[in-house]
Structures are given as C-alpha cells and as structure tokens.
Amino acid sequence: MKKALLAFVTFVFVFVVGCVNIVTTEPLPTTAAPTTLAPTTTTTAPTTLPPTTGVPTTTYSGQTFAPTTVAPTTIPTTTATPTTTTTPKIYMDLPDEDVEISFWHIYGLTKSALLDELIEEFEAMFPNVTIVSSSQSTYPTLRDTVNQAIMVNQAPTMALGYPDHFAMYLSANAVQKLDNYINSNVVYEVTDSASSIFGEYVPVSLDLEDFVPGYLEENNQFSGIYYSLPFSKSSEVVAVNRTVLKNHVAAIRAAGIEISDNGFLSHDQPLTLVQLQTLTPILVNATASTNVSAFKCGYLMNYDSSANMFINFSRLLNAPYTNTAGDILINNQTTKDMLNYINALFTARTFVLPTVWGEDYGSANFKNGDVCMTVTSSAGVSYNIPSSADTQANLKFGIFDVDYIGVPQSVGLENNNTPVTLNGGSTPYTFTGSLSAVQQGGNVGIFNKATTNEKLFAWLFIKWLTTSENSARWAMDTGYLPVRMSSYVSDVEIDLTSTYSTTFVDFMGIAQEYWANDGVVDWPITSEKWDYLHNSMVTNICAEQTGYYRFDPGFAAKSRSAGSAKARDEAGDCLERIYSKEYSPEQALAIMLNQLVW
Amino acid sequence: METKNNWRAWLYLAPMLILMAVFTFYPLFNAFIISFYKDYQPLLNQRAPGMTLDNYSIVVNNYFFKQALKNTFTLAFISVPISIVLSLFIAVALNSIPRLKAFFQTIFFLPYVTNGIAVGMAFAVIFHRNYGLFNQFLSWFGVAPVDWIGSTATWGKQMTALMIFTIWDSLAFKILVFASGLTNIDKQYYDAARIDSASKWTIFKRITVPLLSPLILYISITSMIGALKAYNSIIALFGESLGGRPRDMITIVAFVYQYRADYANIGFYSYAAAGAIILFMITLAFTGLQTIVSRKRVHY
Amino acid sequence: MAEVYVKNELSYKAKKTIFHILVYAFLILITISVLIPFYWMLLTSVKTQVMIEQVPPLLFLKPADWEINNYKLLFEVVQSGPRRGQPLFPFFTYMKNTILVSVITTVGTTITTILAAYAFARLRFKGSNLVFVILIATMMIPGEIFILTNFLTVYRLGWYDVFNQTYWDAVLAMTIPFMTSVFYMFYLRQTFKQIPNELYFAAKVDGTTDFQYLWKIMVPVAMPTIVTIIILNSMGAWNAYIWPNMIATRDEYRLVSNGLRGAFTDSSTGRTDFGQQMASAVLVTVPLLILFFVFRKQIMRGVSRSGIKG
C-alpha cells in the first residue's frame, strides 16, 4: 500500500509539474468550468523518484491507475524535486457523461483476454466510459474496414495500425493529431464516486522520454507530429535448433564462430552473413532434405516474412528502398547487387522462404527439422517450439532444444557503417554494411471525427495501455515488447497466472540464468520458469537489438507511385519470384518497379 | 398487337429498370466516368480537375495487366473448347445408352449445385503437393510428385490445375444442355444415317454437331463470357495470393478487384475502372466476332 | 446371302456390345472424376491432422476411424476474435441469414422478372429493342466494378452504418441490389412468347386488363419456368461472398460463404486446418445437395431449358 501511495504521488507530481505547453489549437472538453486553483495537497513534490536506474526518471507508474491503489483522501506531503519550467496547470472536473469508445484491433484469443482485463480496469477508473473492443482478425482486414468506415464518415474512435495505415488515414484527413494531448496542461479531477480512483487527479499530458526512442521515431515520422503511439511492438529474432548445432560444435569453432559446449551461439553478437555462409556446408545436407543421422537440415535459415527480408537486407547493405518522403528508390545498382547476392544465398540454401513448403510461415518446418534456423516475429515465439502437441512422426529431430539469437547482420556490432565484401556464389559484391533489425507491430491512434469526450477518454486509454507496468504485463503475456524503457527494469510484481507472478527483471533473468549455465539448470520440472523461458530469451535478444531498430517509413500513395504498404507487399513478392528461379533478380526487380512507379 | 400501350409497358418495366438504374447503370456510368478521372481519391471524394486517358495507358502498361490478359485468354481459349467437346461427347454417350441415363445425368449435374468456394477448397487439397490425391494418382503411373499450385509450380502446371478445376466446374451445365438438345433431334435423321451404314463418327460429325450448332454457338458464347470473367475459381484454388507465386494466375477481373480493393490509394479506383471497361470491350468484341464467324457454319 | 446376313448381325451385335461397354466405361470414368472432389472433401473432413498429412494419402477410412471432432470444433463457441461468443463456424446463424436473404431476393427477382418479361414479350412500345439490347449487354460487365458505387449508394440509403446497422438494414443491403436478373427475364420472355397470341386477344375481347391477363393466364401457364427461376435464383445466395462481407458490419449478419474462408487459417502461424475447413465445406454443400435431390426434376428440366431457349 505504501508503495502504491508513493507511486500515486509520483504520478501526480510528474504530471502536475512536468508539463510544458498550453493547449492552443485543439479544443479540449469544456464541460466543466476550468479552474486554475490547484488543491494544495497535491502541489507538493514526492520524496523519491521510481527506484530504477539507467532509465529516465520521468516515468509514471501504471500502479497509479490501478484500482488497488485507491487512496482518495490521504495525500502525503513530500519534499521537492527539481523540475524544469512549469506552466500553470488548468484544473477541471472530468467529464462524466456516458462515453462509448470503439477500439478496433486484430487480437486473437489469448491477447484479447488480457486486453479485456486492461479494459475492465480502465472502466473501473472511469465508470462513464464503455470500451467496445472488436477484433478485425488481420491487419489488412482492419485497414480495409477502417478505410471503408472513413469513407462514410464512421471511423471508430481508435484503432491499432501500422504506420502504413496511419499514413493512409492521414491522407484522408481522418486521424487525430496527438501532440496537443501529449503537451496538454489540463489536469482532471475524478469526481465520480463510483470510480476506483475517485478524487484523484488525472493529467492529460504524457511524458514521452521513457518510451523506446526507435518507437517514437516511427510514430512521429509524419513531419514530426504524433498521430499514434506504440503499443504492440515486436521485432524479428532467429530461432535456432540447438540440438543440431550441438552436434557440430567442433566444426563451428574451427570455422571461427563462437559457440558454447552445449550449442549456444552468442546472444549479444549476432551472426554475420559471411558466418552464415560459412555455417551452411557444416549444417546443411547436400540435398534439400534433412539427414537426421548426420544432424544436417535441408536448409540453413528460413525467413518467415519475405517482405522483411527484402527491407532489412536493404538496410544491412545500404541499398536504397524508400524514404519518409514517399520516394521509391529501388532502381539502383546496390539493390540489384543485393538481389543477386540474395539469389546466391537462396541457391546455396543458406536462406529459404516458407513458400517452398507451401506455407505462410516456416514454423512447422522448423519444428519438423527441415531447416536449422528461422527468422520469425518475436510475437510468435511459441509456434517455433516443438512439443508433445505436435505430430510426433513429423518431428525429424524429435522435441529438440530451441535457442534464440539476433537477426543476422552484414557486419559485426563494432563495425557499423563500414564497407563489406560479400560473395554470392563466385561473384563478390561490395556494400556498406550497417546494423539493422526490423521494428514492427501495431501502434494506436485516434480518429478525428470522434467527439471531444470520446477522444479524451480514448487518449486516456492509450495512456493506460502504455503505462510502464501495463506495457510490461502486456509484453510478458503476449510476447510483444515493452514500449517503455522503464518496463525493462521494472520490479513491479505482475500476476501472469493465478499462481505465478514475477517482475519484468526476474522475467528477463530466466533466460540469462539459463544461458549463464549453458542450458544446465536445476529448475524443478514444474517450475513456471520453463513456461516463460523462450519468451524471456526473445525479450533479451530484442533488448539487445533496440540499439539498431530501424522502422519502415509509412507513406500514402502518390499520383504516380505506390504507398509504403504496397511497396512492402511488392518487396516480399519480389523475393518470392527470385526464390522460384522462374525470374531472374533483374526481372523480379523490374516487375516490382513496374508496380511501384508508373 | 397495338402500339399505344407505351406508358403501360414502361410501368411493367419500372421495377426492374429502377432497380437496375440504381444498382447497375448508375455504377456502370460512374465507373466509366471515374476511369477518366485524374488522381481520384474516393476517401476524400477529391480529384484533380479535368479528364484524362492516362488511366488506360497506365493499366495497359501494368505488368500484371499484361499477365492477366495472357492468363485470361489462355484459360478461355483452351478450357472453353475442351469443355464443349468433352461435354458434347458425354452428352452423346448419355444419349446412346439404354439404361442408367437419369442416374448419370444427375451425378454429372452435381457440380452445378455446389458452392464454388467449398469445392475449390477441396480441389486445393487434392492438388496439394505433399499429401494431395492428384499426385498420388499420378504416382500409380510412375510420375514423380510435382507442385501444381504451390510456390515452386511453373506457370504451365498452375494453369493445368486451374483448367482441370474450371472444366470440372463447367461441365455440368453443358452436359445437361447438350443432352436435352440431343433428345430434341428428330430420330429420323439417325435412322436415315443408319440405313446408309454411316459410322458413329460420321453421324456425330455430319448430323449431331450440325443440328446442335445453334446450341453450341450459344453455349460457347456464354462460356466465353464466363471464362473472360474468371475470378472465383482462382480465389478458390489459389487463395488471395492468386497463384503459387503471388499473382501468377491473375486474371483481368482479379486485376480489377485488386485495384478496386486498394481504392484508398490515390488513383487506384480509376485504374480498376479502366481495367473493367477494357474487359467489357474485349467481351463485347469476342461476342460479336463469335457471332459473325459462326454465322456461316451454324445451321439454324 | 443368308449366311452373310447372320454373320453381319453377329458382328453388329458384338460391335454394339463392345461399344456399349466402352461408353459405360467412359461414363463411369467421368462419374468418378465428378465425384472425387466431393469424396475427398468428405474424407478430409473426418481425418485428423495426422491422417491429412500422411504421405501417401489415406484413400479410405473405416467409419470407426472417423474423426467427428472437426465438426464438433466448428460448433464450439470461441472466446475472442471477430466471432467472439459465437461458434467457430456459426453455421446456423449464417444459414438463417442465407435462407432469409435468398427468399427475399428470390421473391423480388421473380416479381421484377415477370413484369419485365411480360412487357418485352407482349407489349409493343417504342425503344423496346434498344432497351432489350442494353439489358443483355449488362450481362457482360464484370460486377466487381459496381461494388464501390453500390456500397456508397447503400450507405446513402441508410443501410450501412458501422455502429448502428440493424439486422434488417443488412438484409436490405444484401437483397435489394440483387432483385433483378436480366438472364431470367430473358428466359421467361421466351416462355411467354410461346403462349399463343389468340389467348391474349380472346382475353382482350372479354375485357380482361393486361394485368389480369398476366396473373390469371400467363403466370399459371409459365409456372414451370417460374419455378425454375425461383429454384435457381434461391441458390445464388449460397455463393455470395464479396458483397455480404463488405456490407455486413457484424459477423452475425454474414452468409455461409463468408464462413468458409479465413476462419480455419491460424493468422499467427498461417497454417490452415484442412480438416475443419473441409468439415465446413461439407456443411455448406450438403443443404444444397438436399435441395437438389428434392427438386431434381424441376431443376434439371429448368436448367436445360434455360440453356436451349437462350
């Protein structure tokens, strides 16, 4: 309880004192008469900042919002902490008329369940608000439905979406600029006695400093204005069949690649493309089929998303692709070289696309042992772990051990932006090698046709979804990544199941302990650590990758060229065409160019 | 009949014409106009001033529109004749057997009364490379399993699979129509031929086909129109990717549909409209050509 | 002479027998080809995932080994996603909608068709040929291109509302635009034309109005054709896919075809559950087949006539 109180005070403090700008253009609710008189009890500053190190201290804890923290009457007096310039806060009563917010997303079974919990807690705090969450099953369906709704002026209040989507909505003038909320100086008093936070103060503003910088960059790419905030972020990681690797430790070491006795590759230094090419003859059978007795697979590395493969290779090799201005840049020699190089990697079976097995994703074939490693979304961890639920006859290596590493890079971490020569077949290609990992996953934004109050509560809901604690909770349960830096070092206990709770730090510690002991740990078989081991591995790998996350610019179509969504689709199709060998890299690129610029 | 019931006739036509005016002619007219719009943005209902022919040249220069023309024409020109000849043979065979005619006829009609998507999905399972029935069937003849509809299938293999499904799907209607057409042929033609001890092939060539020619013409025109509008069969067999490799089996309607579905992009709806108008012109041209060419050969 | 005759007769009989054997063999071959997809659909729907993935494929399955679970799962209520609170494949909901949409569309189509066919068959008026040709030409246009404009029209008519669309709004949106059919009008006109003119003039003499004549004489005489139209048209709703998907704001308003695609592909793994997919395909196919076997004669007669008379 004490901790909760402390957190509450921190929260109030940060938002009362920390805000900078006065709202100028965006009208805010006028239902309550504004008053500049702040209640004296709350203007005092808290004693301590969140007990975190190495992260911005301006975080506000999700605890503040949580129903369990209700402390409406006693607000302790505390000592001051230095802060920057302050502008007068405007205090208002929180609007209390009924508001219905429609939130469109794509979450399936498990993710919806947690989202529903978050919604319930939010509705307990704001009893006049009803959030109608509805799943549109997939991102393309979601985008199409939103577009259709925009056309008839019936957009939902808020929706999940990629920058591509928001760029499109923006070109239809349908999305709400969020900067006025972010910088608002309005603080609301919760006057509804039915609220779980009755009597507390809710500031509108949001301090962005704690958010992962790459995510902010992605969300304010539209001339520096925010139309969305990050929520379900993910990245790509590589799942590795450690059972196979373990049988080639000596050969892999002889090739100069770091590997532990039990087959763990380095978790902080990703493999380079050259190393992958070196590994291919060691781990891949001469024919495209798996040789179980020799512990060799048919292919070295599967890439689930051919579009991501194209885009991330463009980043790794500095081949121009698109830019935030919406220019299509693929018609250049570097991209041609890149595609020829990729083609050589396909031929050598260093890389494979899931279409070769007639699948959308390579997870089943990874589990079946057809391929040694697979580049997959960090949000889809569980699909790559073989288990007793799989058809045992198909698992060529049985239920093998899975490890995770970072996505392959063109150069070592210390050699960012240096020249690199890569051999595709017998042809050498020279590129400038850069570090890059795909940053993906949905953001949330608000549509501007909603009423002022709907927008206000939608905004407060976004704030609620992205509190440090909720972000951590969402991440541990779903496999998405926290959007706040402080989540990574959060020591707030979070209930994951009815019997198991852990802090994010301990959650991250699971994989660290496992790796430190070279996979030999004495956890009891019933330990929940086993259940969260792979999620923890992935989160650790992603945390390493945050340093070089690169987002895909989102832009709408122009009069004679396509938007980013189509560019993405065509990029994926381009690699699939090259893979099939029915088209040369030059032909595939020409088709892509034909589809993107006309 | 009198000629003065003008207004009354229009009254009878009114329900149909009003509905068609709203849901057929207006959208058609609209599409026609939109195909000349510059930078049309339906979400904002905005466009650049003036009209342009650019949308047509853009569509014609689109790689996948060319691909769609190739696929559509291949499909139409091969599957329509094959299915007509095959159904004609089946109808003649049906007509020549003493027993079980109704039984066979009923079975052959089944594809007509099923949901195209449901059966298409069944075909997709049958053509599955690893555990499909079709490859299993071929293996009995010593043919190694091949990829028919997957990412490694060649254009020819995909087209073959598509043809098989299309022909299977379209036989039902044709068999029934030809079979009942045959029963209407006067028996004395055949009796006369038999007296001349003409071979079965000669009878087929010299009597059956000429007497059925109006029907064959009608069926080939309607099948041709249907084949030029092929879309559902591709979706059913290949899914939204429209081919083993993306858009390998794209057809003109599929092209129109893709750009229509992406209408939120500037100009895309105009491209879809232009594609549809081109298809309309092609269909019209073929129907006219078919009628003219066969006028000489059809015996009414 | 007699010998030769006997010989000829024998060889003629033998030839005839051989010919019949060949013809039956051919027809049986075609029968098998026609039935295989149905068989495979049914077989796959009762296979477990393991059996489905078996190579070489299982060609037969004893009823004792049938996996009914695929069907059971279709009816299990899902907890999330667009079909939250509904079964994975809301067969009965979709079926109810499909039947309703089908009945309303058919009633509407039949009425507009009878009236228009009568005008073209019996009444002379200026421009009748032009209108007729224009109507026939519309059959050649890909309907795809109508969709967006029709969507906006339906919206303006108030039947599409993202948040407040009622069930009846959706039903209207799915039926009204489809209440005409040039093909059936054309077909019925041919039938009407065959009714002797004498009947018409006799009725005129009796002081019967055109309208009475249509309902009292033309319609009863053309009843077999009209029944055919009714049956064929009512099957159309079974295949409707794109439009209901676009126009229905809630999953509960959709039609059976919409239930077939997507639901059985796990969006996170991209893997399709062929067993469940085929089970749903069976569920959609069976009612049509039942309908077909009940009205077999009328349907087949009707279709063959529609083909010939065209």
mmCIF file of C-alpha atoms in Angstrom, chain A residues 143 147-148 151 168 171-173 355-358 557-560 566 570 573 576-577 580 582-583 591 594-595 598, chain B residues 39 41-44 54 58 61-64 129 151-152 154-155 245-248 259 262-266 268 271:
data_model
loop_
_atom_site.group_PDB
_atom_site.id
_atom_site.type_symbol
_atom_site.label_atom_id
_atom_site.label_comp_id
_atom_site.label_asym_id
_atom_site.label_seq_id
_atom_site.Cartn_x
_atom_site.Cartn_y
_atom_site.Cartn_z
ATOM 1 C CA ARG A 143 -7.174 -1.427 -42.608
ATOM 2 C CA ASN A 147 -10.945 2.847 -44.806
ATOM 3 C CA GLN A 148 -14.471 1.822 -45.598
ATOM 4 C CA MET A 151 -15.368 6.845 -46.493
ATOM 5 C CA MET A 168 -3.300 6.308 -45.437
ATOM 6 C CA SER A 171 -4.072 11.290 -46.365
ATOM 7 C CA ALA A 172 -7.831 11.108 -45.854
ATOM 8 C CA ASN A 173 -7.577 13.659 -43.015
ATOM 9 C CA THR A 355 6.623 -20.799 -49.689
ATOM 10 C CA VAL A 356 8.907 -23.665 -50.660
ATOM 11 C CA TRP A 357 6.838 -25.852 -48.360
ATOM 12 C CA GLY A 358 3.584 -24.222 -49.390
ATOM 13 C CA ALA A 557 0.431 6.542 -52.426
ATOM 14 C CA LYS A 558 1.235 9.496 -54.640
ATOM 15 C CA SER A 559 -0.195 10.280 -58.004
ATOM 16 C CA ARG A 560 2.303 8.148 -59.913
ATOM 17 C CA LYS A 566 2.169 -1.764 -51.499
ATOM 18 C CA GLU A 570 5.879 -5.994 -53.703
ATOM 19 C CA ASP A 573 6.686 -10.841 -53.826
ATOM 20 C CA GLU A 576 9.414 -14.989 -53.752
ATOM 21 C CA ARG A 577 9.785 -14.629 -57.507
ATOM 22 C CA SER A 580 11.314 -19.680 -57.504
ATOM 23 C CA GLU A 582 11.364 -18.572 -62.685
ATOM 24 C CA TYR A 583 12.504 -14.949 -62.691
ATOM 25 C CA ILE A 591 8.293 -6.161 -62.094
ATOM 26 C CA ASN A 594 6.632 -1.507 -62.663
ATOM 27 C CA GLN A 595 4.191 -1.980 -59.809
ATOM 28 C CA TRP A 598 4.207 4.338 -63.234
ATOM 29 C CA ASP B 39 -5.830 11.444 -59.222
ATOM 30 C CA GLN B 41 -9.272 9.904 -54.059
ATOM 31 C CA PRO B 42 -12.578 8.277 -53.069
ATOM 32 C CA LEU B 43 -11.903 8.589 -49.335
ATOM 33 C CA LEU B 44 -11.884 12.355 -49.661
ATOM 34 C CA ASP B 54 -3.801 8.277 -68.680
ATOM 35 C CA ILE B 58 -1.246 3.120 -67.031
ATOM 36 C CA ASN B 61 1.459 -0.765 -69.230
ATOM 37 C CA ASN B 62 0.992 -2.544 -65.922
ATOM 38 C CA TYR B 63 2.952 -5.772 -65.856
ATOM 39 C CA PHE B 64 0.154 -7.658 -64.158
ATOM 40 C CA ARG B 129 1.995 -31.240 -53.372
ATOM 41 C CA SER B 151 5.276 -21.641 -54.947
ATOM 42 C CA THR B 152 7.528 -23.888 -56.990
ATOM 43 C CA THR B 154 5.632 -23.488 -63.051
ATOM 44 C CA TRP B 155 3.142 -21.318 -64.854
ATOM 45 C CA ARG B 245 3.844 -17.243 -56.653
ATOM 46 C CA PRO B 246 1.947 -14.045 -55.959
ATOM 47 C CA ARG B 247 -0.378 -13.171 -58.850
ATOM 48 C CA ASP B 248 0.926 -15.849 -61.226
ATOM 49 C CA TYR B 259 -7.028 -2.205 -57.572
ATOM 50 C CA ASP B 262 -6.947 -0.705 -52.776
ATOM 51 C CA TYR B 263 -9.220 2.186 -53.672
ATOM 52 C CA ALA B 264 -7.948 4.195 -50.707
ATOM 53 C CA ASN B 265 -4.774 4.860 -52.709
ATOM 54 C CA ILE B 266 -4.856 7.844 -54.952
ATOM 55 C CA PHE B 268 -6.304 3.185 -57.882
ATOM 56 C CA TYR B 271 -7.265 2.074 -62.699
#
